Backbone as a ProteinNet text record, in pm:
[ID]
protein_1_A
[PRIMARY]
MTTTAPPGVTARALVPGGLLVLLFLAVGVLALLAPRTGDDADISEIHIALGSVHDMTVPHEVLECARQDRTATCTVDILGEPLRVAMTHGGTDGDRYASCSATYAGRSTSCAPSYAMDPDYTVGAYLPGLDLTPEEFELAADQVVPWWRFQEGGHILLPVVVFVLPLVAALVVGFTGRTRAAEAPLLMMATAVGWFALLVFATAVHTDRMIDLLIPAAVIGGITVVAWQWALTRPGWRTGFARGLETLVLSGLTCVTAMVFVLLGGATI
[TERTIARY]
81.6	0.7	69.2	62	111.3	78	162.9	84.5	179.6	54.1	114.9	127.4	256.8	347.4	226.5	220.5	135.6	192.6	125.1	177.5	276.2	359.6	447.8	400.7	477.3	471.7	592.6	525.2	608.5	639.2	739.7	837.5	717.1	630.3	515.7	445.1	424.4	346.7	385.2	529.1	613.5	655.7	633.3	625.8	545.9	411.1	354.3	428.1	487.2	577	701.1	763.1	893	893.4	749.8	726.9	697.8	636.1	597.2	754.5	825	978.5	1017.6	1046.9	1067.2	1024.1	893.3	782.1	842.7	846.3	901.4	1043.3	1125.1	1251.2	1264.1	1166.8	1127.5	1091.4	978.1	909.5	1035.4	1127.5	1197.3	1324.1	1370.6	1422.4	1365.5	1233.4	1179.6	1166.5	1146.5	1124.1	1267.8	1374	1501.8	1543.5	1469.4	1500.4	1394.6	1290.9	1160.9	1164.6	1149.7	1149	1133.6	1174.8	1109.4	984.3	902.2	778.2	810.2	691.5	688.3	764.9	729.4	809.9	939.2	986.3	1103.4	1210.8	1170.6	1263.1	1314	1426.7	1526	1455.6	1522	1490.8	1438.7	1326.3	1272.2	1364.8	1380.5	1439.5	1492.3	1590.8	1627.8	1590.4	1485.9	1468.2	1548.9	1626.9	1695.6	1674.4	1636.4	1571.1	1679.5	1676.7	1781	1665.5	1603.3	1490.7	1431.8	1319.5	1220.4	1240.4	1392.5	1437.7	1490.3	1579.3	1691.2	1607.8	1634.7	1610.3	1639.7	1665.7	1712.7	1684.9	1645.8	1593.4	1708.8	1767.3	1870.5	1790.3	1775.2	1694.4	1745.5	1662.5	1708.6	1810.9	1826.4	1914.2	2062.2	2096.8	2232.4	2275.4	2156.8	2205.1	2274.6	2366.2	2402.6	2317.1	2262.7	2173.7	2214.5	2172.5	2201.2	2106.4	2065.1	1932.3	1978.2	1951	1960.1	1831	1773.2	1650.9	1539.7	1453.8	1392	1458	1600.5	1635.2	1727.9	1688.9	1756.6	1855.6	2000.2	2100.7	2153.3	2123.4	2153.3	2278.7	2366.4	2453.4	2476.2	2533.6	2570.7	2655	2765.9	2834.5	2775	2816.1	2802.9	2878.6	2943.4	3069.6	3166.3	3183.6	3262.3	3285.1	3165.3	3151.5	3053.1	3058	2899.1	2797.9	2666.3	2580	2500.3	2475.7	2443.2	2256.4	2185.7	2038.1	2013.8	1946.4	1890.6	1754.1	1655.8	1544.1	1497.7	1406.5	1349.5	1210.8	1184.3	1039.6	950.4	805.4	733.2	730.6	608.2	609.5	462.9	460.7	295.2	197.4	227.1	136	133	183.8	158.9	291.4	278.9	416.5	438.9	354.6	413.8	460.4	468.1	541.1	697.2	770.1	881.2	966.9	1092.5	1162.1	1306.5	1375.7	1446.7	1582	1706.8	1824.3	1900.9	2013.2	2096.4	2208.1	2339.7	2457.6	2533.9	2568.9	2660.1	2799.4	2909.3	3023.7	3046.7	2969.5	3008.4	2946.9	2857.8	2748.1	2610.1	2541.3	2406.7	2324.8	2243.6	2139.4	2018.3	1893.9	1771.6	1708.6	1626.1	1556.9	1428.8	1359.4	1215.9	1144	1056	1019.4	934.5	923.2	860.5	746.2	604.8	518.7	455.8	538.6	483.4	456.4	514.7	497.6	410.8	375.6	264.4	254.5	153.1	163.5	251.3	247.1	281	434.4	514.2	647.9	677.8	822.9	887.6	863.2	907.4	890.8	1038.5	1040.6	1155.3	1207.2	1318.2	1375.6	1353.8	1334.5	1327.9	1432.9	1545.9	1643.2	1668.2	1724.7	1737.7	1864.8	1910.1	2041.5	2164.8	2194.6	2305	2406.4	2363.5	2450.1	2574.6	2483.1	2538.4	2512.8	2600.9	2587.6	2501.8	2411.9	2351.1	2432.2	2549.4	2652.2	2687.4	2713.6	2744.2	2626.7	2494.6	2380.2	2377.3	2381.4	2366.6	2489.9	2562.3	2701.1	2651.8	2651.3	2594.2	2463.5	2380.7	2279	2338.4	2380.1	2475.7	2545.4	2600.7	2666.9	2615.1	2514.5	2418.2	2322.4	2260.4	2142.6	2216	2163.1	2253.9	2181	2261.2	2249.1	2072.6	2045.6	1932.1	1801.9	1838	1703.7	1721.6	1610.1	1611.6	1632	1641.4	1706.4	1591.3	1478.1	1333.5	1301.3	1409.7	1351.3	1336.3	1251.5	1180.1	1278.1	1253.1	1313.3	1294.7	1446.5	1480	1358.9	1359.5	1306.6	1173.1	1080.4	931	890.6	973.6	985.6	1021	1129.7	1158.8	1058.2	986.1	903.6	755.5	716.2	588.8	599.4	745.2	737.6	822.3	947.8	1042.5	1021.2	961.1	914.7	824.4	699.6	608.4	645.4	755.3	784.3	888	952.4	1024.3	923.3	863.9	758.1	673.7	634.6	594.5	671	787.2	924.1	914.9	931.3	934.9	834.9	716.4	578.4	554.8	603.1	557.4	640.4	763.2	897	869.1	797.7	751.2	628.7	633.9	541.5	413.7	294.8	169.9	122.8	247.4	190.5	108.3	13.3	-86.5	-1.5	18.2	83.1	16.2	58.8	-17.9	-36.1	-68.9	-127	-147.9	-254.3	-315.5	-358.1	-474.9	-514.8	-396.8	-323.8	-180.9	-113.7	-90.5	13.5	-100.4	-229.4	-327.8	-340.4	-339.4	-360.9	-211.9	-98.5	35	51.9	31.2	10.3	-78.3	-194.1	-256.1	-221.8	-149.6	-84.8	22.9	96.8	207.8	153.2	46	14.4	-3.2	-66.2	-126.5	-4.4	80	200.3	276.6	314.3	369.2	289	153	100.4	123.8	93.6	137.4	291	404.4	506.9	498.5	465.6	472.4	420.4	295.1	235.5	324.7	417.9	465.9	607.3	663.5	767.7	748.1	621.6	577.3	503.1	378.5	285.6	153.9	142.3	-6.4	-143.5	-114.9	-229.9	-263.8	-147	-140.8	-264.5	-276.6	-423.4	-543.3	-541.3	-658.9	-676.2	-569.4	-525.3	-526	-520.2	-474.4	-598.2	-738.9	-854	-868.3	-880.8	-913.3	-778.6	-659.1	-546.4	-535.3	-569.3	-564.8	-684.8	-801.4	-919.7	-858.1	-833.2	-814.2	-650.3	-554.6	-430.8	-456.9	-515.7	-582.1	-632.5	-753	-830.7	-748.4	-657.5	-554.2	-467.3	-367.3	-288.9	-353.9	-439.6	-472.7	-569.1	-611.1	-658.1	-556.9	-442.8	-297.9	-269.8	-242.3	-197.6	-305	-398.6	-475.2	-473.2	-442.5	-440	-299.7	-218.3	-68.4	-77.2	-166.6	-163.5	-226.4	-322.5	-408.6	-318.6	-331.6	-287.6	-254.7	-139.3	-115.2	-194.3	-187.7	-250.4	-150.9	-216.2	-123.3	11.6	-2.7	102.5	161.5	293.7	382	304.2	279.6	253.2	142.5	50.9	-102.7	-61.4	13.8	70	114.8	246.1	285.9	202.7	135.8	15.9	-72.2	-101	-174.2	-115.9	22.6	93.9	122.9	173.4	226.5	103.8	-52.1	-126.2	-176.1	-172.4	-182.1	-85.7	65.7	177.4	173.6	117.2	158.6	53.9	-95.4	-190.9	-135.1	-74.2	-42.7	77.6	170.8	289.8	239.4	152.2	90.4	10.9	-41.1	-139.8	-27.6	68.1	149.1	237.7	267.4	350.3	247.2	121.9	21.4	-6.9	4.3	-37.6	105.5	219.9	324.8	321.4	353.6	328.9	240.5	113	8.5	15	93.5	123.1	226	346	446.6	568.9	610.6	734	757.1	755.9	768.4	912.9	901.1	995.6	1015.8
-116.2	42.5	146.9	206.4	333.1	454.6	507.2	629.7	749	874.5	975.7	1073.6	1152	1220	1320.2	1348.9	1478.9	1585.2	1690.1	1797.2	1900.3	1953.6	2041	2166.5	2264.9	2415.7	2427.2	2478.5	2501	2661.1	2649.6	2779.9	2860.6	2857.9	2947.7	2979.8	2902.8	2984.1	3052.9	3052.7	3173.5	3284.8	3299.3	3405.1	3532.9	3555	3661.8	3684.8	3618.4	3625.7	3711.6	3642.6	3730.7	3863.1	3895.3	3999.7	4106.6	4067.1	4144.3	4161	4073.6	4129.8	4234.7	4247.1	4330.3	4470.6	4429.3	4567.3	4624.6	4574.6	4624	4670.7	4607.9	4695.7	4822.6	4802.7	4953.2	5054	5020.4	5096.9	5178.2	5081.1	5137.3	5262.7	5194.4	5303.4	5416.8	5424.6	5524.9	5622.2	5580.4	5636.6	5706.4	5647.1	5689.7	5791	5799.2	5946	6064.7	6006	6117.6	6244.3	6311.4	6443.2	6424.5	6493.1	6474.9	6551.5	6545.2	6615.2	6731.6	6826	6909.8	7021.4	7177.3	7261.7	7264.3	7184.8	7162.8	7080.4	7056.5	6987.6	7049.4	7003.1	7081.3	7160	7164.3	7207.9	7073	7077.1	6951.4	6972.4	7038	7034.8	7190.1	7181.3	7305.3	7299.1	7356.8	7377.6	7516.9	7460.4	7574.1	7570.5	7722.9	7727.3	7837.1	7834.7	7861.9	7945.2	8037.7	8050.3	7949.3	7950.8	7845.7	7741.9	7708.2	7608.6	7490.3	7533.4	7477.9	7491.2	7400.7	7343.9	7249.1	7242.5	7092.9	7133.9	7003.6	6990.5	6876.6	6971.3	6927.8	6822.7	6718.6	6645.8	6637.1	6660.1	6693	6605.7	6430	6367.9	6385.8	6482.4	6521.4	6639	6728	6861.3	6803.8	6896	6921.2	7006.3	6938.8	7057.2	7066.2	7192.3	7230.8	7264	7258.5	7375.7	7450.8	7583.7	7652.3	7745	7703.5	7778.8	7720.4	7864.5	7825	7817.2	7836	7855.5	7699.9	7648.2	7542	7609.2	7554.5	7622.5	7492.4	7468.5	7348.1	7394.8	7314.1	7388.9	7245.1	7293.2	7157.1	7250.6	7156.3	7192.5	7203.2	7289.7	7334.1	7400.7	7257.4	7288.5	7342.6	7278.7	7275.2	7430.4	7489.2	7612.2	7579.9	7642.5	7616.9	7714.4	7603	7677.8	7665	7769.2	7785.4	7846.4	7769	7818.4	7800.5	7933	7921.6	7972.2	7879.9	7893.3	7895.6	8005.6	8013.5	8000.7	7914.1	7850.8	7935.6	7922.2	7981.4	8140.4	8182.9	8300.8	8353.9	8509.2	8525.8	8467.1	8396.3	8342.9	8225.8	8156.2	8011.2	7931.1	7810.2	7707.3	7731.3	7737	7699	7855.2	7965.3	8050.6	8040.6	8095.8	8076.1	8191.2	8211.2	8300.8	8262.3	8297.1	8216.5	8311.4	8302.8	8355.5	8263.9	8274	8189	8271.5	8212.9	8261	8122.3	8205.2	8091.7	8154.7	8063.2	8102.8	8252.8	8268.9	8357	8514.5	8485.3	8589.6	8561.6	8692.8	8647.9	8626.3	8531.3	8526	8527.3	8546.6	8578	8411.3	8410.9	8287.1	8295.9	8220.2	8218.4	8080.7	8077.2	7973.7	7881.8	7747.2	7702	7606.4	7596	7547.4	7414	7388.2	7282.2	7150	7112.8	6967.4	6987.3	6859.6	6827.9	6912.1	6969.4	7065.1	6996.2	6861	6811	6799.7	6824	6885.4	7003.6	7017.1	7167.5	7209.5	7355.4	7434.4	7357.5	7393.1	7360.6	7507.8	7523.3	7661.8	7696.1	7816.7	7810.7	7916.3	7902	7963.4	8020.6	8108	8159.1	8064.9	8122.4	8019.3	8027.7	8120.5	8110	8181.2	8268.3	8327.3	8215.8	8118.9	8008.4	8001	7963.5	7951.1	7864.3	7813.2	7720.3	7584.1	7592.1	7456.2	7422.2	7527.8	7513.9	7424	7502.7	7463.7	7326	7275.5	7118.7	7014.6	7112.3	7029.3	7020.5	7107.6	7115.4	6977	7002.8	6932.4	6768.3	6761	6610	6548.4	6662.4	6618.7	6598.7	6705	6743.5	6630.8	6572.6	6494	6334.6	6293.2	6139.2	6037.9	5910.3	5855.9	5775.9	5768	5704.3	5805.8	5907.4	6003.5	6040.6	6047.9	6112.8	6252.1	6314.5	6432.5	6540.7	6515.3	6600.3	6560	6478.6	6462.8	6323.4	6279.4	6141.9	6022.8	5932.9	5857.8	5715.7	5662.7	5526.8	5414.8	5393.7	5294.1	5252.5	5370.4	5374.7	5300.3	5337.8	5256.3	5079.7	5082.3	4917.5	4843.5	4896.1	4830.5	4817.1	4902	4894.2	4837	4782.1	4730.1	4619.4	4623.2	4517.7	4409.2	4433.7	4318.2	4260.3	4340	4237.1	4145.4	4208.5	4101.9	4026.2	4016.9	3932.3	3788.4	3878.7	3757.8	3662.6	3749.1	3677.9	3554.1	3604.1	3508	3373.2	3411.1	3331.1	3217.8	3256.8	3176.3	3113.1	3159.2	3110.5	2981.8	3017.7	2877.3	2774.8	2823.8	2700.3	2590.1	2485.5	2376.4	2432.1	2324.3	2318.6	2253	2181.4	2129.6	2248.5	2146.3	2213.8	2225.3	2310.8	2356.8	2318.8	2254.8	2189.9	2347.4	2338	2449.6	2545	2550.7	2653	2775.1	2713.8	2793	2902.4	2852.3	2872.4	3003.4	2964.7	3026	3180.8	3151.8	3299.4	3356.1	3308.3	3368.5	3435.6	3371.1	3441.1	3561.2	3560.4	3689.2	3782.9	3756.9	3833.3	3931.5	3867.5	3926.4	4005.4	3944.1	4014.1	4144.7	4133.3	4257.5	4389.9	4343.7	4403	4474.2	4376.2	4422.1	4528.8	4506.7	4620.5	4738.1	4763	4883.4	4993.3	4876.8	4940.6	4970.1	4911.8	4939.3	5058.7	5086.1	5235.3	5341.1	5289.8	5404	5449.3	5370.4	5378.2	5461.9	5466.1	5511.9	5638.3	5666.1	5817.2	5856	5930	6045.2	5970.5	6030.7	5982.4	5990.5	6061.6	6083.7	5961.4	5886.8	5750.3	5668.9	5704.3	5609.8	5621.5	5749.5	5724.3	5662.6	5645.3	5539.1	5377.5	5380.4	5237	5123.9	5156.8	5053.2	5048.2	5150.8	5114.6	5076.2	5064.9	4993.5	4860.9	4854.2	4698.4	4638	4709.3	4606.7	4571.1	4670.6	4659.7	4569.6	4606.3	4527.5	4392.2	4365.1	4269.6	4157.9	4172.1	4108.6	4041.2	4129.5	4126.1	4006.3	4038.3	3961.5	3805.5	3791.5	3667.3	3581.2	3673.1	3592.2	3528.6	3622.7	3551.9	3475	3466.5	3348.5	3254.9	3237.7	3113.7	3078.4	3133.4	3094.3	3058.1	3047.7	2997.6	2885.2	2853	2695	2607.2	2678.3	2581.8	2512.3	2413.1	2401.7	2511.4	2513.6	2666	2609.3	2750	2702.3	2632.6	2559.6	2446	2508.2	2638.2	2712.2	2800.5	2813.7	2915.3	3065.8	3101.8	3215	3282.6	3175.7	3202.8	3221.8	3141.9	3161.1	3289.7	3334.4	3458.4	3571.9	3585.8	3687	3718.5	3601.8	3645.5	3690.9	3629.8	3694.6	3830.8	3859.6	4000.7	4087.4	4093.7	4133.2	4153.2	4071.7	4075.6	4136.6	4071	4128.9	4297.4	4313.9	4465.6	4561.6	4525.5	4571.3	4599.4	4486.8	4473.8	4555.8	4563.6	4683.2	4827.2	4861.6	4979.8	5053.3	4939.7	4961.9	5015.9	4976.4	4940.5	5110.4	5111.3	5262.3	5383.8	5367.2	5455.3	5497.7	5405.4	5408.2	5460.8	5458.5	5494.8	5646.5	5678	5819.8	5897.5	5857.8	5969.1	5986	5872.2	5912.2	6012.2	5986	6090.9	6056.7	5947.9	5931	6009.8	6103.1	6204.8	6149.2	6094.9	6052.3	6133.6
12.8	-3	10.3	-84.5	-104.7	14.4	54.9	136.3	126.1	140.4	108.4	212	205.9	318.5	330.1	484.2	504.9	466.9	431.2	387.6	489.2	466.7	530.3	509.2	562.2	548.1	449.7	338.8	186.1	201.9	118.4	81.2	59	-42.9	-92.2	38.4	128.9	259.6	318.4	310.4	417.9	331.3	215.6	186.6	222	278.6	322	463.2	521.9	646.8	635	534.9	468.5	439.8	380.3	311.2	439	548.5	661.3	745.3	737.3	797.1	727.2	591.8	537.6	514.6	550.4	572.8	708.5	826.3	928.5	952.6	839.5	815.1	730.3	662.7	572.5	658.5	757.1	838.3	926.7	983.6	1087.2	977.4	885.3	820.9	764.1	752.7	719.7	866.2	973.6	1092.3	1160	1088.5	1118.4	1042.8	900.7	834.8	835.5	901.1	873.8	1018.8	963	1040.2	1187	1295.1	1431.7	1416.8	1512.7	1538	1672.7	1652.9	1739.4	1709	1821.6	1767.5	1842.4	1914	1958.3	1881.3	1742.3	1660.6	1589.5	1510.2	1409.9	1302.5	1205.9	1063.6	975.9	940.9	868.1	704.1	677.9	526.3	493.1	405.8	338.8	193.1	159.9	18.1	-60.5	-146.9	-209.1	-381.3	-416.2	-560.2	-640.6	-776.8	-825.7	-973.2	-940.4	-1057	-1066.7	-1177.7	-1176	-1232.5	-1272.6	-1319.7	-1228.7	-1134.6	-1074.7	-913.9	-877.5	-734.7	-635.8	-553.5	-472.9	-310.1	-266	-112.7	-41.5	35.1	149	255.9	261.8	368.3	489.3	629.2	738.1	785	741.2	787.1	777.5	656.9	642.3	682.9	763.2	864.2	992.1	1008.8	1154.7	1227.7	1360.3	1407.1	1537.1	1590.5	1734.9	1791	1877.9	1943.4	2106.6	2065.1	2209.4	2207.2	2356.4	2364.6	2253.6	2181	2117.1	1951.5	1936.4	1824.6	1793.2	1645.9	1609.8	1505.6	1517.1	1404.3	1322.5	1175.4	1097	1028.5	999.3	900.2	810.8	648.5	568.1	489.9	418.7	323.5	187.2	117.9	-43.5	-77.7	-156.5	-259.6	-161.9	-49.4	18.1	117.5	104.2	171.3	298.9	419.5	517.4	477.2	480.9	486.4	605.7	664.1	821	812.4	850	852.3	1010.8	1060.3	1202.3	1212.4	1257.5	1273.8	1423.3	1438.9	1586.6	1569.8	1672.9	1650.4	1777.7	1751.5	1844.7	1866.5	1911.2	1910	1935.1	1905.4	1942.1	1863.2	1775.3	1664.2	1689.3	1766.2	1793.7	1767.8	1786.2	1774.9	1626.7	1532.9	1414.1	1348.7	1434.6	1363.9	1381	1292.4	1305.3	1198.5	1254.6	1167.5	1152.9	1041.8	977	935.5	943.1	894.7	846.7	747.5	702.3	654	635.5	560.2	488.3	376.3	278.8	282.8	297.8	296.8	354.1	470	528.9	540.3	420.9	397.7	396	412.2	481.9	337	338	224.5	269	218.3	236.1	287.9	396.9	424.1	457	452.8	473.3	533.3	632.8	680.7	561.2	543.5	473.8	530.5	526.9	595.2	527.6	395.9	322.1	376.4	511.4	560.5	656.4	697	756	911.8	950.5	1081.6	1195.1	1180.1	1301.1	1315.9	1216.6	1211.6	1226.6	1238.1	1261.8	1113.4	1098.5	953.3	890.9	784.9	672.4	628	590	543.7	382.5	323.4	155.7	168.2	67.3	29.8	-132.5	-168.3	-287.5	-350	-478.3	-511.2	-467.1	-370.5	-291.1	-373.3	-486	-570.2	-673.9	-687.8	-784.6	-898.9	-984.7	-1159.2	-1165.1	-1299.4	-1294.4	-1278.7	-1361	-1343.6	-1210.6	-1104.4	-981.5	-905	-918	-872.7	-894.8	-1039.8	-1059.1	-957.3	-967.8	-879.1	-767.5	-674.1	-523.2	-522.3	-624.9	-587.7	-582.3	-699.5	-688.6	-578.5	-484.9	-392.5	-237.2	-247.3	-122.6	-104.9	-191.2	-182.2	-174.3	-80.8	-61.6	-104.8	-146.3	-249.3	-246	-80.8	-89.5	-127.2	-143.5	-182.7	-347.5	-427.4	-558	-547	-652	-664.3	-603.4	-603.2	-559.4	-459.2	-390.4	-237.6	-199.4	-278	-226.2	-214.3	-119.3	-83.1	-159.8	-223.1	-325.4	-256.2	-104.1	-51.9	-71.4	-119.4	-173.4	-291.4	-386.7	-494.8	-499.2	-437.5	-403.3	-315.9	-205.1	-145.6	-229	-279.4	-390.2	-533.1	-573.3	-704.3	-673.1	-621.3	-589.1	-565.7	-375.9	-333.7	-373.5	-443.4	-501.8	-584.7	-691.1	-779	-774.7	-648.9	-582.3	-525.9	-452.6	-394.6	-511.3	-611.7	-738.1	-783.3	-808	-868.9	-778.6	-633.8	-563.6	-554.6	-544.6	-539.4	-684.6	-778.8	-939.2	-938.1	-899.8	-936.9	-809.1	-701.4	-633.2	-678.7	-605.3	-662.2	-617	-649.2	-605.3	-469.1	-416.9	-266.2	-194.1	-128.9	-12.3	115.3	170.5	312.2	415.8	535.4	634.7	752.5	835.9	929.6	881.3	804.1	727.2	845.6	956.4	1037.2	1126.2	1150.2	1239.3	1133.2	1014.7	958.9	923.2	911.9	888.5	1021.1	1141.3	1255.9	1277.4	1236	1249.8	1162.4	1027.5	936.8	967.1	1027	1079	1208.9	1274.9	1412.9	1371.6	1290	1180	1141.9	1079.4	1016.7	1103.5	1189.6	1296.5	1384.7	1402	1468.1	1371.5	1240.1	1168.4	1196.5	1205.4	1229.5	1376.7	1430	1578.2	1600.2	1545.7	1529.5	1470.6	1333.1	1256.9	1335.5	1382.1	1480.9	1600.7	1688.1	1784.2	1735.1	1596.3	1578.2	1513.1	1504.4	1410.2	1488.6	1453.2	1538.3	1573.9	1656.9	1732	1635.4	1551.8	1429.3	1335.9	1352.6	1281.3	1306	1451.1	1522.2	1426.3	1401.7	1314.3	1218	1139.5	1033.7	1050.2	1146.8	1223.2	1199.7	1218.5	1216.2	1054.4	966.5	801	782.9	787.2	726.1	783.7	894.9	953.9	894.1	869.1	790.7	674.1	577.5	456	435	485.7	482.9	551.4	652.2	684.8	640.6	586	485.7	390.6	337.8	211.8	231.8	350.9	379.2	408.6	516.9	547.4	443.5	350	225.1	121.5	127	36.6	112.2	245.3	289.9	288.5	284.3	293.3	142.8	41.1	-83.2	-119.8	-33.2	-34.7	50.5	133.6	166.5	104.1	-18.3	-83.3	-193.5	-263.8	-380.2	-486.3	-533.5	-641.6	-762.5	-828.5	-968.9	-1038.7	-1145.4	-1220.6	-1304.3	-1358.4	-1401	-1308.5	-1308	-1224.3	-1253	-1402.1	-1403.1	-1333.4	-1350	-1241.9	-1092.1	-1074.2	-911.6	-898.3	-981.4	-965.9	-1008.7	-1074.7	-1109.8	-959.8	-923.8	-817.8	-706.4	-697.7	-559.1	-614.8	-730	-777.9	-692.6	-753	-730.1	-546.9	-497.2	-373.7	-244.1	-294.4	-235.9	-255.4	-393.9	-409.1	-332.3	-334.7	-210.2	-94.6	-48.1	73.9	107.6	18.3	33.2	-5	-74.4	-92.9	25.8	94	232.6	311.9	323	443.4	406.1	296.5	270.5	298.2	245.9	240.6	421	476	614.7	673.6	648.8	710.2	654.5	512.3	451.3	515.8	537.3	583.5	745	782.1	935.7	981.1	888.2	915.6	842.1	780.5	761.8	634.4	643.6	532.7	426.2	311.2	247.4	79.3
[MASK]
+++++++++++++++++++++++++++++++++++++++++++++++++++++++++++++++++++++++++++++++++++++++++++++++++++++++++++++++++++++++++++++++++++++++++++++++++++++++++++++++++++++++++++++++++++++++++++++++++++++++++++++++++++++++++++++++++++++++++++++++++++++++++++++++++++++++++++++

């Protein structure tokens, strides 16, 4: 008599858990790079514009800042010369009021507070072109913007999470077998708990306003990841392309939901 071995935990069924671990890491990185909150924070960013064509955003993580009373002073090297911006927070108009002054290469330059960011964060600074030529300005932009950010200020991690991770997950699932996995209820419960833990972690490292987003994100993303986990414990589609396409859609929705939650909650990238 031939007996069939009981199903085990397949590599395909572990993909949602692996994706959640990577999302945990992504949220942690964004938390380290996001501007701090409150009027006692440093300058969120420095935006420098040369006319209407050339502009660059210096993110807060490359600034060296010091705080004295209500004034935050941040410095950064631009083409080997120090740019120093001082922002005084608070005043008669409330916490969002700020005054700004700046010097570049020892010369005073105009500076204005920028309130473009979320009200939970401190203000940024807006400066003119620092008397640089267009060629010098483009060279400065290439040097001052770190490799993990695009020239317009966005974080390179966002497209990696939204596009690359679902594609990798789809390839893993597409090239694995169709075997049914054991312990489906346990895997589904672990995935649901992992998703909720991810949202709680993101809330803890960012702002309290994310609590308002916690329930809809938990419901939308939770239904998606649990349904996806259940599908991956069932016998897979006969063709690897169909299995991969299913994973690409569901893992993509999971990643997009997580990033929207983090971005709206405060991880400005």
